[in-house]
Short mmCIF file of C-alpha atoms in Angstrom, two decimals:
data_model
loop_
_atom_site.label_atom_id
_atom_site.label_comp_id
_atom_site.label_asym_id
_atom_site.label_seq_id
_atom_site.Cartn_x
_atom_site.Cartn_y
_atom_site.Cartn_z
CA MET A 222 -84.61 -77.99 -80.87
CA SER A 223 -84.19 -78.14 -84.59
CA ASP A 224 -84.96 -81.15 -86.52
CA ASN A 225 -83.75 -79.35 -89.62
CA LYS A 226 -82.04 -81.70 -92.02
CA GLN A 227 -80.72 -78.35 -94.36
CA VAL A 228 -77.71 -76.96 -95.45
CA VAL A 229 -76.78 -74.61 -92.72
CA ARG A 230 -75.67 -71.65 -93.31
CA ILE A 231 -74.85 -68.78 -90.33
CA ALA A 232 -73.88 -65.87 -90.87
CA VAL A 233 -70.16 -64.58 -89.75
CA ASN A 234 -71.43 -61.44 -88.68
CA VAL A 235 -73.08 -63.38 -85.87
CA MET A 236 -69.93 -65.38 -84.83
CA ARG A 237 -67.96 -61.50 -85.09
CA THR A 238 -70.45 -60.46 -82.87
CA ARG A 239 -69.66 -63.90 -80.51
CA LEU A 240 -65.78 -63.11 -80.85
CA THR A 241 -66.47 -59.82 -79.84
CA VAL A 242 -67.92 -61.05 -76.78
CA ILE A 243 -65.40 -63.31 -75.80
CA GLY A 244 -61.96 -60.49 -75.97
CA LEU A 245 -64.31 -59.23 -73.87
CA ASN A 246 -64.48 -61.79 -71.81
CA ILE A 247 -60.30 -62.52 -71.84
CA ALA A 248 -59.36 -58.47 -71.28
CA ILE A 249 -62.07 -58.67 -67.64
CA VAL A 250 -60.72 -62.19 -66.82
CA SER A 251 -57.01 -60.63 -67.48
CA PHE A 252 -57.49 -57.53 -65.45
CA GLN A 253 -59.17 -59.70 -62.25
CA ILE A 254 -56.67 -62.19 -62.16
CA THR A 255 -53.48 -59.54 -61.19
CA GLN A 256 -56.11 -57.58 -59.07
CA LEU A 257 -56.85 -60.70 -57.13
CA TYR A 258 -53.24 -60.10 -55.14
CA SER A 259 -54.34 -56.87 -53.75
CA MET A 260 -57.96 -58.39 -52.09
CA SER A 261 -58.10 -59.57 -48.51
CA GLY A 262 -59.93 -62.82 -47.45
CA GLY A 263 -57.90 -65.52 -48.95
CA VAL A 264 -55.59 -68.25 -48.19
CA ASN A 265 -52.40 -67.56 -46.60
CA LEU A 266 -49.98 -70.30 -48.26
CA PRO A 267 -45.62 -71.00 -47.56
CA GLY A 268 -44.16 -69.46 -50.23
CA VAL A 269 -46.09 -67.28 -51.32
CA ASP A 270 -46.04 -63.27 -50.55
CA HIS A 271 -49.95 -62.40 -50.89
CA GLN A 272 -53.22 -64.26 -49.43
CA VAL A 273 -54.20 -66.50 -52.32
CA HIS A 274 -58.49 -66.62 -53.46
CA VAL A 275 -58.16 -70.37 -54.52
CA ARG A 276 -62.00 -70.85 -55.81
CA ALA A 277 -61.59 -67.46 -57.50
CA ASP A 278 -58.31 -67.77 -59.15
CA ILE A 279 -59.13 -71.47 -60.36
CA ALA A 280 -62.44 -70.32 -61.86
CA LEU A 281 -61.11 -67.08 -63.35
CA TYR A 282 -58.26 -69.72 -65.45
CA LEU A 283 -61.10 -72.01 -66.37
CA ALA A 284 -63.07 -69.10 -67.46
CA LEU A 285 -59.79 -68.11 -69.64
CA SER A 286 -59.42 -71.43 -71.03
CA LEU A 287 -63.00 -72.13 -71.50
CA SER A 288 -63.30 -68.94 -73.74
CA LEU A 289 -60.06 -69.95 -75.79
CA ILE A 290 -61.70 -73.23 -76.21
CA ALA A 291 -64.68 -71.49 -77.49
CA LEU A 292 -62.64 -69.43 -80.06
CA VAL A 293 -61.16 -71.98 -81.70
CA ALA A 294 -64.05 -73.80 -81.85
CA PHE A 295 -66.02 -70.29 -83.62
CA LEU A 296 -63.13 -70.19 -85.98
CA ALA A 297 -63.74 -74.12 -86.72
CA SER A 298 -67.02 -73.57 -88.07
CA SER A 299 -66.91 -71.62 -90.20
CA SER A 300 -66.19 -72.79 -93.92
CA HIS A 301 -63.20 -71.84 -96.54
CA ASP A 302 -65.00 -69.94 -98.75
CA GLU A 303 -65.77 -66.84 -100.68
CA VAL A 304 -68.37 -66.28 -97.95
CA GLY A 305 -67.15 -68.15 -95.27
CA TYR A 306 -71.23 -69.40 -93.52
CA CYS A 307 -70.97 -71.21 -90.47
CA ASP A 308 -72.27 -74.41 -91.37
CA HIS A 309 -70.76 -76.84 -88.79
CA TRP A 310 -72.12 -77.98 -84.84
CA SER A 311 -68.75 -76.68 -82.94
CA PHE A 312 -70.77 -72.79 -83.59
CA ILE A 313 -73.41 -74.56 -81.20
CA ALA A 314 -70.32 -75.85 -78.55
CA GLY A 315 -68.76 -72.60 -79.01
CA ASP A 316 -71.44 -71.14 -77.79
CA LEU A 317 -72.08 -73.32 -74.92
CA LEU A 318 -68.39 -72.66 -74.00
CA MET A 319 -68.64 -69.24 -73.97
CA TYR A 320 -71.65 -68.97 -72.25
CA LEU A 321 -69.10 -71.12 -69.28
CA GLY A 322 -66.65 -68.92 -69.20
CA LEU A 323 -68.74 -66.08 -68.59
CA ALA A 324 -70.49 -68.17 -65.98
CA TYR A 325 -67.26 -68.43 -64.96
CA THR A 326 -65.47 -64.38 -64.91
CA ILE A 327 -68.95 -63.69 -63.18
CA THR A 328 -67.53 -66.45 -59.88
CA GLY A 329 -64.35 -64.80 -59.93
CA PHE A 330 -65.20 -61.52 -60.08
CA PHE A 331 -68.17 -62.27 -57.36
CA ALA A 332 -66.45 -65.04 -54.99
CA PRO A 333 -64.16 -62.79 -53.43
CA LEU A 334 -66.12 -59.55 -53.60
CA PHE A 335 -68.21 -61.23 -50.87
CA VAL A 336 -65.58 -62.05 -48.73
CA SER A 337 -64.09 -58.98 -48.71
CA PHE A 338 -67.82 -57.72 -47.90
CA ASN A 339 -68.04 -59.67 -45.03
CA LEU A 340 -64.39 -58.42 -43.49
CA PHE A 341 -65.93 -54.11 -44.09
CA GLY A 342 -68.63 -55.29 -42.30
CA ASP A 343 -66.83 -56.87 -39.61
CA ASP A 344 -64.30 -53.71 -38.73
CA LEU A 345 -67.49 -50.92 -39.16
CA PRO A 346 -69.66 -52.33 -37.09
CA SER A 347 -72.19 -49.14 -37.08
CA GLN A 348 -72.35 -49.53 -40.66
CA VAL A 349 -73.22 -53.13 -40.63
CA THR A 350 -76.78 -52.66 -42.04
CA GLN A 351 -75.85 -50.67 -45.05
CA VAL A 352 -72.41 -53.29 -45.60
CA ILE A 353 -75.89 -56.40 -45.97
CA ILE A 354 -77.78 -54.19 -48.19
CA PHE A 355 -75.11 -53.63 -50.51
CA GLN A 356 -74.27 -56.80 -49.87
CA LYS A 357 -77.54 -58.44 -50.50
CA THR A 358 -77.87 -56.54 -54.00
CA ILE A 359 -75.17 -57.67 -55.77
CA LEU A 360 -75.90 -60.96 -54.63
CA PHE A 361 -78.78 -60.85 -56.59
CA CYS A 362 -78.01 -59.18 -59.55
CA GLY A 363 -74.71 -61.20 -59.68
CA ALA A 364 -76.08 -64.74 -58.92
CA THR A 365 -79.09 -63.40 -61.80
CA ALA A 366 -75.75 -63.23 -63.93
CA TRP A 367 -74.43 -66.09 -62.64
CA PHE A 368 -77.71 -68.43 -63.42
CA LEU A 369 -78.52 -66.70 -67.23
CA ALA A 370 -74.57 -67.67 -68.31
CA MET A 371 -74.74 -70.88 -67.12
CA TYR A 372 -77.93 -72.43 -67.87
CA VAL A 373 -80.63 -69.80 -69.33
CA GLY A 374 -77.93 -68.88 -72.03
CA PRO A 375 -76.99 -72.44 -73.42
CA ILE A 376 -80.62 -73.70 -73.22
CA ILE A 377 -82.07 -71.08 -75.37
CA THR A 378 -78.37 -71.91 -77.50
CA LEU A 379 -79.80 -75.23 -78.22
CA LEU A 380 -83.51 -75.25 -78.30
CA ARG A 381 -82.69 -72.10 -81.08
CA SER A 382 -80.36 -74.37 -82.53
CA PRO A 383 -80.37 -74.75 -86.73
CA PHE A 384 -78.45 -77.81 -86.50
CA SER A 385 -79.50 -81.72 -86.55
CA ARG A 386 -81.79 -83.01 -82.80
CA ARG A 387 -79.06 -85.67 -83.09
CA ALA A 388 -76.26 -82.91 -82.49
CA ASN A 389 -78.18 -81.08 -80.64
CA VAL A 390 -78.74 -83.79 -77.99
CA SER A 391 -75.07 -85.09 -78.46
CA LEU A 392 -73.93 -80.78 -77.28
CA GLY A 393 -76.50 -80.72 -74.41
CA ILE A 394 -75.23 -83.97 -73.36
CA PHE A 395 -71.16 -82.70 -73.53
CA TYR A 396 -72.65 -79.47 -71.90
CA VAL A 397 -74.03 -81.40 -68.89
CA VAL A 398 -70.87 -84.12 -68.16
CA VAL A 399 -68.23 -80.21 -68.64
CA ILE A 400 -70.45 -78.79 -65.84
CA VAL A 401 -70.34 -81.55 -63.37
CA LEU A 402 -66.90 -82.55 -64.00
CA LEU A 403 -65.29 -78.37 -63.04
CA SER A 404 -68.64 -78.44 -60.73
CA TRP A 405 -66.25 -81.53 -58.89
CA VAL A 406 -62.87 -79.43 -59.71
CA ASN A 407 -64.80 -76.16 -57.64
CA SER A 408 -65.81 -78.13 -55.23
CA GLU A 409 -62.56 -79.56 -54.17
CA ALA A 410 -61.50 -75.93 -54.55
CA LEU A 411 -63.74 -74.54 -51.81
CA MET A 412 -62.74 -77.44 -49.35
CA PHE A 413 -59.39 -76.63 -49.92
CA GLU A 414 -59.70 -72.97 -49.05
CA ASN A 415 -62.41 -73.46 -46.23
CA GLU A 416 -59.66 -76.56 -44.21
CA MET A 417 -56.75 -73.93 -44.88
CA MET A 418 -59.15 -70.52 -43.12
CA ASN A 419 -60.96 -73.33 -40.74
CA ALA A 420 -58.10 -76.17 -40.12
CA SER A 421 -60.01 -77.68 -37.10
CA GLU A 422 -63.50 -78.15 -39.45
CA LYS A 423 -64.92 -81.24 -42.20
CA THR A 424 -66.15 -80.56 -44.29
CA VAL A 425 -68.57 -83.24 -46.24
CA LYS A 426 -67.26 -83.64 -50.15
CA HIS A 427 -71.30 -83.96 -51.84
CA ILE A 428 -72.75 -81.21 -50.18
CA TYR A 429 -70.06 -79.37 -51.75
CA PHE A 430 -70.32 -80.42 -54.79
CA LEU A 431 -74.18 -80.06 -55.38
CA LEU A 432 -73.52 -76.86 -54.54
CA GLU A 433 -71.51 -75.84 -56.90
CA LEU A 434 -74.62 -76.85 -59.19
CA VAL A 435 -76.25 -73.20 -57.88
CA GLN A 436 -72.91 -71.59 -56.91
CA PRO A 437 -74.44 -68.15 -56.08
CA LEU A 438 -75.83 -69.83 -52.61
CA ILE A 439 -72.39 -70.18 -51.50
CA TRP A 440 -70.95 -66.60 -52.30
#
């Protein structure tokens, strides 16, 4: 982490590339939210005319919210002058939230996909080997993307941050707190979904919470 006390001036084009990523992520999330209505393997809830993928729906709406917050953080980091350099630590906060939003978008895509793969394999037992190969390959790629977005990207951002060590440490703590809080929300969603599908099974809360920190293991 940098301990540079000089004035930080990040080129506005650096921020623009991130705004492009956020815009693309919002478009993907909006598309996937509507697609979930037609996917099997969800939960039947009273008053709802389609199966609900509780965990995936929550992940996608969190991804949307995080992306919008990151968008505001990036815009707030730009100075109001003729150049518009990004000179505020909110730029790093936006970077962290952007990565977190990407991770939750990945969850919203891959979590229901593997449920569909399991149902597909049950319906075509003669093709189960091929289904498993497809499933494991996609799982590996999706898990890699999730870990890069959730942990590797933010760590690199904090290590390469040009802002003060104090600001970077504070932002790192903020990121960990957000991960813990959202992992708790996700674990509650996972327990609700599992209990609705398997009413007789009892769940252990702390195990689900810990698994959310390495989420691809429960896809």
